[in-house]
Amino acid sequence: MFGDRVPADVGIVVHEGNATCQGVVITAQNCHHSGMTLTDDSTATGMDQSESPHGTRTVMRTCPLCEATCGLEITMRGDEVMRIRGDRLDVFSQGFICPKGSTIKQLDADPDRIRVPMIREGEVWREVSWKEAFDEIDRRLRLVHDAHGRDAVGAYVGNPNAHNLDALLYNGAFLKALRTKNVFSASTVDQMPKQVSAGLMFGTVLSIPVADIDRTDHLMLFGANPYESNGSLMTAPDFPGRLEALRARGGRVVVVDPRRTKTADHADEHIPIRPGTDAWLLLAMAAVLVEDGLVDLGRMAPWVNGMDELRSLLATVDLASASRWCSVPTATIKRLAYELAAAPRAAVYGRIGTCLQEHGTVASWLVDVLNILTANLDEPGGAMFTSPATGSANMRGKGGKGRGVKFGRWTSRVKAHPEVYGEFPVVTLAEEITTPGDGQIRALFTVAGNPVLSTPGGTKLANALDTLELMVSVDIYLNETSRHAHVLLPGSRVLSRSHYDVALYQLAVRNVANWSAPVVELAEGELAEWEILLRLTAIAQGLGADVDVVSLDTVELRAQVDVSVGADGSLVQGRDGDELMAMLGDVPGPDRRLDLSLRTGPYGDGFGTRPDGLSLAVLAAHPHGIDLGPLQPRIPDVLRTPSAMIELAPTTLVEHATAMMSRHVPDVTPMVLVGRRDLRSNNSWMHNLEVLVKGRERCTLHVHPDDARDLGARNGQQIRVRTTEGSVVAPMEMSDTMMRGVVSLPHGWGHAVQGTRQNVAKRYAGVNTNVLFGTDLVDPLSGNAVLNGVTVELELVTDPVL
Ligand SMILES: Nc1nc2c(c(=O)[nH]1)N[C@H]1C(S)=C(S)[C@@H](COP(=O)(O)OP(=O)(O)OC[C@H]3O[C@@H](n4cnc5c(=O)[nH]c(N)nc54)[C@H](O)[C@@H]3O)O[C@H]1N2
Ligand SMILES: Nc1nc2c(c(=O)[nH]1)N[C@H]1C(S)=C(S)[C@@H](COP(=O)(O)OP(=O)(O)OC[C@H]3O[C@@H](n4cnc5c(=O)[nH]c(N)nc54)[C@H](O)[C@@H]3O)O[C@H]1N2
Ligand code: SF4
Ligand SMILES: [Mo]
């Protein structure tokens, strides 16, 4: 049955003629690019690489581990990774690499990585064939569907999906095939607030302006620490180097964070802020701009809707109480506003610190309000929209106007959370599993996610997972979440996949395109991740476990071709679908889908109508990527709002901000907890690599020295952190980087759990900070969990047993 598997490494036919194309002129319908810079290099790609005398070969590959999309130069001997270093010729990252980039070698070789499908019976895992695994899923899913209907099946999609071409191109169909309302993802413990504010203001889910970091004079970062995270919702390889260059050319960097982070240490100014109060600071700054006549809408003036509503809101802002909320002096607030207005080119950027809080959507909105009020939106050196080569809803069709976004089209069963972009907040997952009634979740798929460690109420969720009639995990580890599965399907080896950052290039600080060929073939018994997902799709559709997925893939591709051919204004409008199918080839998998979207995309070759345009073949001939140039102004074409305007003051946001301001400033400020990231870590899942976790302990509680003194605690002593939801005990690390009254514990730890197969992670277990958070605390506008600024009690643990 599975003999029909075709290795994913033979997909691309490189057309010789394209290999030397230079200075391609773009005639994209909604962008004004001058041309592509091609670093032409015929030391070709992936599998085609010629062997050296030592039997090694060197291949280029984009790192799939974080959002920075660094180019890697990988030396292989046969099937084995010998060495990984930064690709100095990569058009975007130019050789930059962080300590994680090279650990794909260790990840690939990790003996704990799951390679064979497994079925769990009680506590015992049995290795099975793919056929048995899919048959078992099909059988049990049918039982659940027949007895309880479609909504009895849920799905949780985790972060690595955003870095995996197979998942990016095949998950959507799988989720759709499930025909369930119960879809959850890591987005609601991450960036959902920004997606909501961007959707409301500009009309699509990823119309998120990024700071034009390479040209700006003044950058304000709220709740982001790119020196550790390498950036997020802003794809900028070597973010630290770009910040340093900004300062070297005389620019200014200001960091707003309750902790004096490494990024703050390298900035011109650090503004400590009380966690969860960014919305007050941002509102106050906007109010100063209006009050003092500093507003300049610049080129945006004709495109801005809602200035009067915004003015009315800002007129109610009381600077003094805003200052008391956020602990930033009024004089500083004023100065920050004046500096922002005075800088020739400035950008405000907010990230996880501004999202994982009750006012996350309002804060995310206000970040862009400041960009607009200071004439920095859509201007070089300001906050700009990327023009990616593929995948972007704001590059498709006729620009300037659209349907906009709608939320709350349906609500969750137990707590009536509104749907946002088709998903429910993950905080509600456990109760949707445990609360009896119609629509109760009885089967769950997790795809590359570890919600037991990553989402609030981890213990509750773990217990809930044990009550499921069917749980299927597609994962590379048997970990804190997948150990609850009945069937574990191993995700494929990273190096066996091709790679293209369909998602992250939509938020890049330059327009770039880079495709990586698979480096190794799938071994006997391995299945490509796209094929796993497609087979699950077929099962969910009721087609059974034995479907010919290759034919199914072709049918789906044909449907996509037909959409393109039928679309008004498409580059291939009216063309013969058979002809395009023939040009896409007959090798199934993500590459021909990508090829279709590249060729019909804004820089595409239109299957011959624009011979100098992009196609997969062109990318294949440019293993270091293609630079499509600096960001370009895109207003009004980028807009997809029904009004054809930028919505500066969406009603729900104004209402939330108004309600927020009616609250009284608390007299006493309790001790609160925030998270943090460490350069050598990656959420919950790279802790099984000794090379990353060895050395000093990372899962420590950072406490300001004065707070430590009040506790009577010395460095290294164990502290119990308690909330109404739970408690953990972690060693204290005294740190004057902390604001007083704020402590910090990283997430993704807590590996001392029975029944997992992560031998290294178990030795560096740490504790799960997410057991401290309740599942009722959300930003109501986005459903995002509140994981920063939560009240905690601290206690020195004197009992040595604990
Ligand atoms: N308290 C607190 N909690 C947080 C955060 C915080 O700041 N504070 N941050 C949140 C954020 S931003 C995020 S994105 C979430 C992440 O939440 P999740 O996505 O749920 O968690 P990860 O730790 O990224 O887990 C990724 C899973 O994918 C698996 N995996 C890795 N590579 C592959 C692959 O190639 N194929 C397959 N099939 N599986 C793979 C890993 O083994 C792991 O099980 O955590 C959130 N949780
Ligand atoms: N090394 C490493 N890199 C990663 C990851 C990782 O786990 N490790 N995860 C990746 C993922 S999934 C994501 S989403 C990105 C996240 O990327 P970033 O957003 O840069 O993430 P952090 O480094 O957690 O920085 C968030 C900062 O917000 C601060 N903060 C907390 N609460 C508040 C608040 O209320 N207001 C303000 N202003 N600041 C606050 C914290 O102190 C912290 O310094 O990183 C990605 N990159
Ligand atoms: S910064 Fe991110 S993309 Fe770059 S090497 Fe490190 S993990 Fe990979
Ligand atoms: Mo994230």
PDB file of N, CA and C in Angstrom, residues 465-497:
ATOM      1  N   LEU A 465      -6.139  14.767  28.669  1.00  0.00           N
ATOM      2  CA  LEU A 465      -5.715  13.967  27.509  1.00  0.00           C
ATOM      3  C   LEU A 465      -5.888  12.476  27.786  1.00  0.00           C
ATOM      4  N   ASP A 466      -5.713  12.100  29.049  1.00  0.00           N
ATOM      5  CA  ASP A 466      -5.842  10.682  29.400  1.00  0.00           C
ATOM      6  C   ASP A 466      -7.266  10.157  29.287  1.00  0.00           C
ATOM      7  N   THR A 467      -8.237  11.057  29.171  1.00  0.00           N
ATOM      8  CA  THR A 467      -9.631  10.591  29.078  1.00  0.00           C
ATOM      9  C   THR A 467     -10.093  10.443  27.632  1.00  0.00           C
ATOM     10  N   LEU A 468      -9.228  10.800  26.669  1.00  0.00           N
ATOM     11  CA  LEU A 468      -9.651  10.780  25.261  1.00  0.00           C
ATOM     12  C   LEU A 468      -9.832   9.353  24.751  1.00  0.00           C
ATOM     13  N   GLU A 469     -10.772   9.200  23.826  1.00  0.00           N
ATOM     14  CA  GLU A 469     -10.960   7.884  23.208  1.00  0.00           C
ATOM     15  C   GLU A 469      -9.922   7.641  22.122  1.00  0.00           C
ATOM     16  N   LEU A 470      -9.445   8.745  21.546  1.00  0.00           N
ATOM     17  CA  LEU A 470      -8.371   8.634  20.554  1.00  0.00           C
ATOM     18  C   LEU A 470      -7.517   9.888  20.612  1.00  0.00           C
ATOM     19  N   MET A 471      -6.208   9.672  20.712  1.00  0.00           N
ATOM     20  CA  MET A 471      -5.310  10.813  20.550  1.00  0.00           C
ATOM     21  C   MET A 471      -4.198  10.386  19.593  1.00  0.00           C
ATOM     22  N   VAL A 472      -3.944  11.242  18.621  1.00  0.00           N
ATOM     23  CA  VAL A 472      -2.900  10.986  17.637  1.00  0.00           C
ATOM     24  C   VAL A 472      -1.929  12.156  17.682  1.00  0.00           C
ATOM     25  N   SER A 473      -0.637  11.862  17.806  1.00  0.00           N
ATOM     26  CA  SER A 473       0.348  12.934  17.736  1.00  0.00           C
ATOM     27  C   SER A 473       1.273  12.704  16.558  1.00  0.00           C
ATOM     28  N   VAL A 474       1.456  13.773  15.777  1.00  0.00           N
ATOM     29  CA  VAL A 474       2.504  13.747  14.760  1.00  0.00           C
ATOM     30  C   VAL A 474       3.651  14.520  15.380  1.00  0.00           C
ATOM     31  N   ASP A 475       4.713  13.825  15.751  1.00  0.00           N
ATOM     32  CA  ASP A 475       5.774  14.487  16.514  1.00  0.00           C
ATOM     33  C   ASP A 475       7.078  13.714  16.345  1.00  0.00           C
ATOM     34  N   ILE A 476       8.164  14.399  16.641  1.00  0.00           N
ATOM     35  CA  ILE A 476       9.451  13.713  16.532  1.00  0.00           C
ATOM     36  C   ILE A 476       9.941  13.201  17.886  1.00  0.00           C
ATOM     37  N   TYR A 477       9.223  13.534  18.956  1.00  0.00           N
ATOM     38  CA  TYR A 477       9.608  13.028  20.286  1.00  0.00           C
ATOM     39  C   TYR A 477       8.411  12.427  21.002  1.00  0.00           C
ATOM     40  N   LEU A 478       8.718  11.464  21.858  1.00  0.00           N
ATOM     41  CA  LEU A 478       7.723  10.964  22.808  1.00  0.00           C
ATOM     42  C   LEU A 478       7.907  11.845  24.044  1.00  0.00           C
ATOM     43  N   ASN A 479       7.083  12.885  24.129  1.00  0.00           N
ATOM     44  CA  ASN A 479       7.316  13.885  25.168  1.00  0.00           C
ATOM     45  C   ASN A 479       6.092  14.068  26.064  1.00  0.00           C
ATOM     46  N   GLU A 480       6.067  15.174  26.795  1.00  0.00           N
ATOM     47  CA  GLU A 480       5.052  15.398  27.825  1.00  0.00           C
ATOM     48  C   GLU A 480       3.632  15.366  27.241  1.00  0.00           C
ATOM     49  N   THR A 481       3.486  15.742  25.976  1.00  0.00           N
ATOM     50  CA  THR A 481       2.171  15.699  25.335  1.00  0.00           C
ATOM     51  C   THR A 481       1.963  14.377  24.593  1.00  0.00           C
ATOM     52  N   SER A 482       2.912  14.021  23.735  1.00  0.00           N
ATOM     53  CA  SER A 482       2.686  12.859  22.860  1.00  0.00           C
ATOM     54  C   SER A 482       2.640  11.551  23.654  1.00  0.00           C
ATOM     55  N   ARG A 483       3.133  11.553  24.890  1.00  0.00           N
ATOM     56  CA  ARG A 483       3.050  10.324  25.680  1.00  0.00           C
ATOM     57  C   ARG A 483       1.597   9.932  25.956  1.00  0.00           C
ATOM     58  N   HIS A 484       0.674  10.875  25.828  1.00  0.00           N
ATOM     59  CA  HIS A 484      -0.741  10.571  26.043  1.00  0.00           C
ATOM     60  C   HIS A 484      -1.410  10.004  24.794  1.00  0.00           C
ATOM     61  N   ALA A 485      -0.692  10.068  23.657  1.00  0.00           N
ATOM     62  CA  ALA A 485      -1.316   9.629  22.400  1.00  0.00           C
ATOM     63  C   ALA A 485      -1.533   8.122  22.401  1.00  0.00           C
ATOM     64  N   HIS A 486      -2.496   7.693  21.599  1.00  0.00           N
ATOM     65  CA  HIS A 486      -2.653   6.262  21.335  1.00  0.00           C
ATOM     66  C   HIS A 486      -1.806   5.866  20.139  1.00  0.00           C
ATOM     67  N   VAL A 487      -1.692   6.808  19.207  1.00  0.00           N
ATOM     68  CA  VAL A 487      -0.869   6.546  18.032  1.00  0.00           C
ATOM     69  C   VAL A 487       0.094   7.721  17.852  1.00  0.00           C
ATOM     70  N   LEU A 488       1.373   7.382  17.731  1.00  0.00           N
ATOM     71  CA  LEU A 488       2.391   8.423  17.527  1.00  0.00           C
ATOM     72  C   LEU A 488       2.998   8.232  16.140  1.00  0.00           C
ATOM     73  N   LEU A 489       2.838   9.260  15.310  1.00  0.00           N
ATOM     74  CA  LEU A 489       3.369   9.204  13.946  1.00  0.00           C
ATOM     75  C   LEU A 489       4.605  10.087  13.875  1.00  0.00           C
ATOM     76  N   PRO A 490       5.765   9.520  13.582  1.00  0.00           N
ATOM     77  CA  PRO A 490       6.993  10.318  13.602  1.00  0.00           C
ATOM     78  C   PRO A 490       7.084  11.289  12.434  1.00  0.00           C
ATOM     79  N   GLY A 491       7.267  12.555  12.755  1.00  0.00           N
ATOM     80  CA  GLY A 491       7.527  13.557  11.722  1.00  0.00           C
ATOM     81  C   GLY A 491       8.837  13.205  11.040  1.00  0.00           C
ATOM     82  N   SER A 492       8.965  13.626   9.789  1.00  0.00           N
ATOM     83  CA  SER A 492      10.138  13.186   9.039  1.00  0.00           C
ATOM     84  C   SER A 492      11.381  13.982   9.431  1.00  0.00           C
ATOM     85  N   ARG A 493      12.521  13.405   9.107  1.00  0.00           N
ATOM     86  CA  ARG A 493      13.811  14.017   9.355  1.00  0.00           C
ATOM     87  C   ARG A 493      13.870  15.386   8.658  1.00  0.00           C
ATOM     88  N   VAL A 494      14.301  16.397   9.382  1.00  0.00           N
ATOM     89  CA  VAL A 494      14.345  17.757   8.823  1.00  0.00           C
ATOM     90  C   VAL A 494      15.046  17.774   7.462  1.00  0.00           C
ATOM     91  N   LEU A 495      16.169  17.072   7.385  1.00  0.00           N
ATOM     92  CA  LEU A 495      16.988  17.161   6.176  1.00  0.00           C
ATOM     93  C   LEU A 495      16.390  16.426   4.986  1.00  0.00           C
ATOM     94  N   SER A 496      15.336  15.664   5.235  1.00  0.00           N
ATOM     95  CA  SER A 496      14.697  14.964   4.116  1.00  0.00           C
ATOM     96  C   SER A 496      13.623  15.826   3.461  1.00  0.00           C
ATOM     97  N   ARG A 497      13.402  17.016   4.034  1.00  0.00           N
ATOM     98  CA  ARG A 497      12.333  17.870   3.513  1.00  0.00           C
ATOM     99  C   ARG A 497      12.919  19.002   2.674  1.00  0.00           C
TER     100      ARG A 497
END
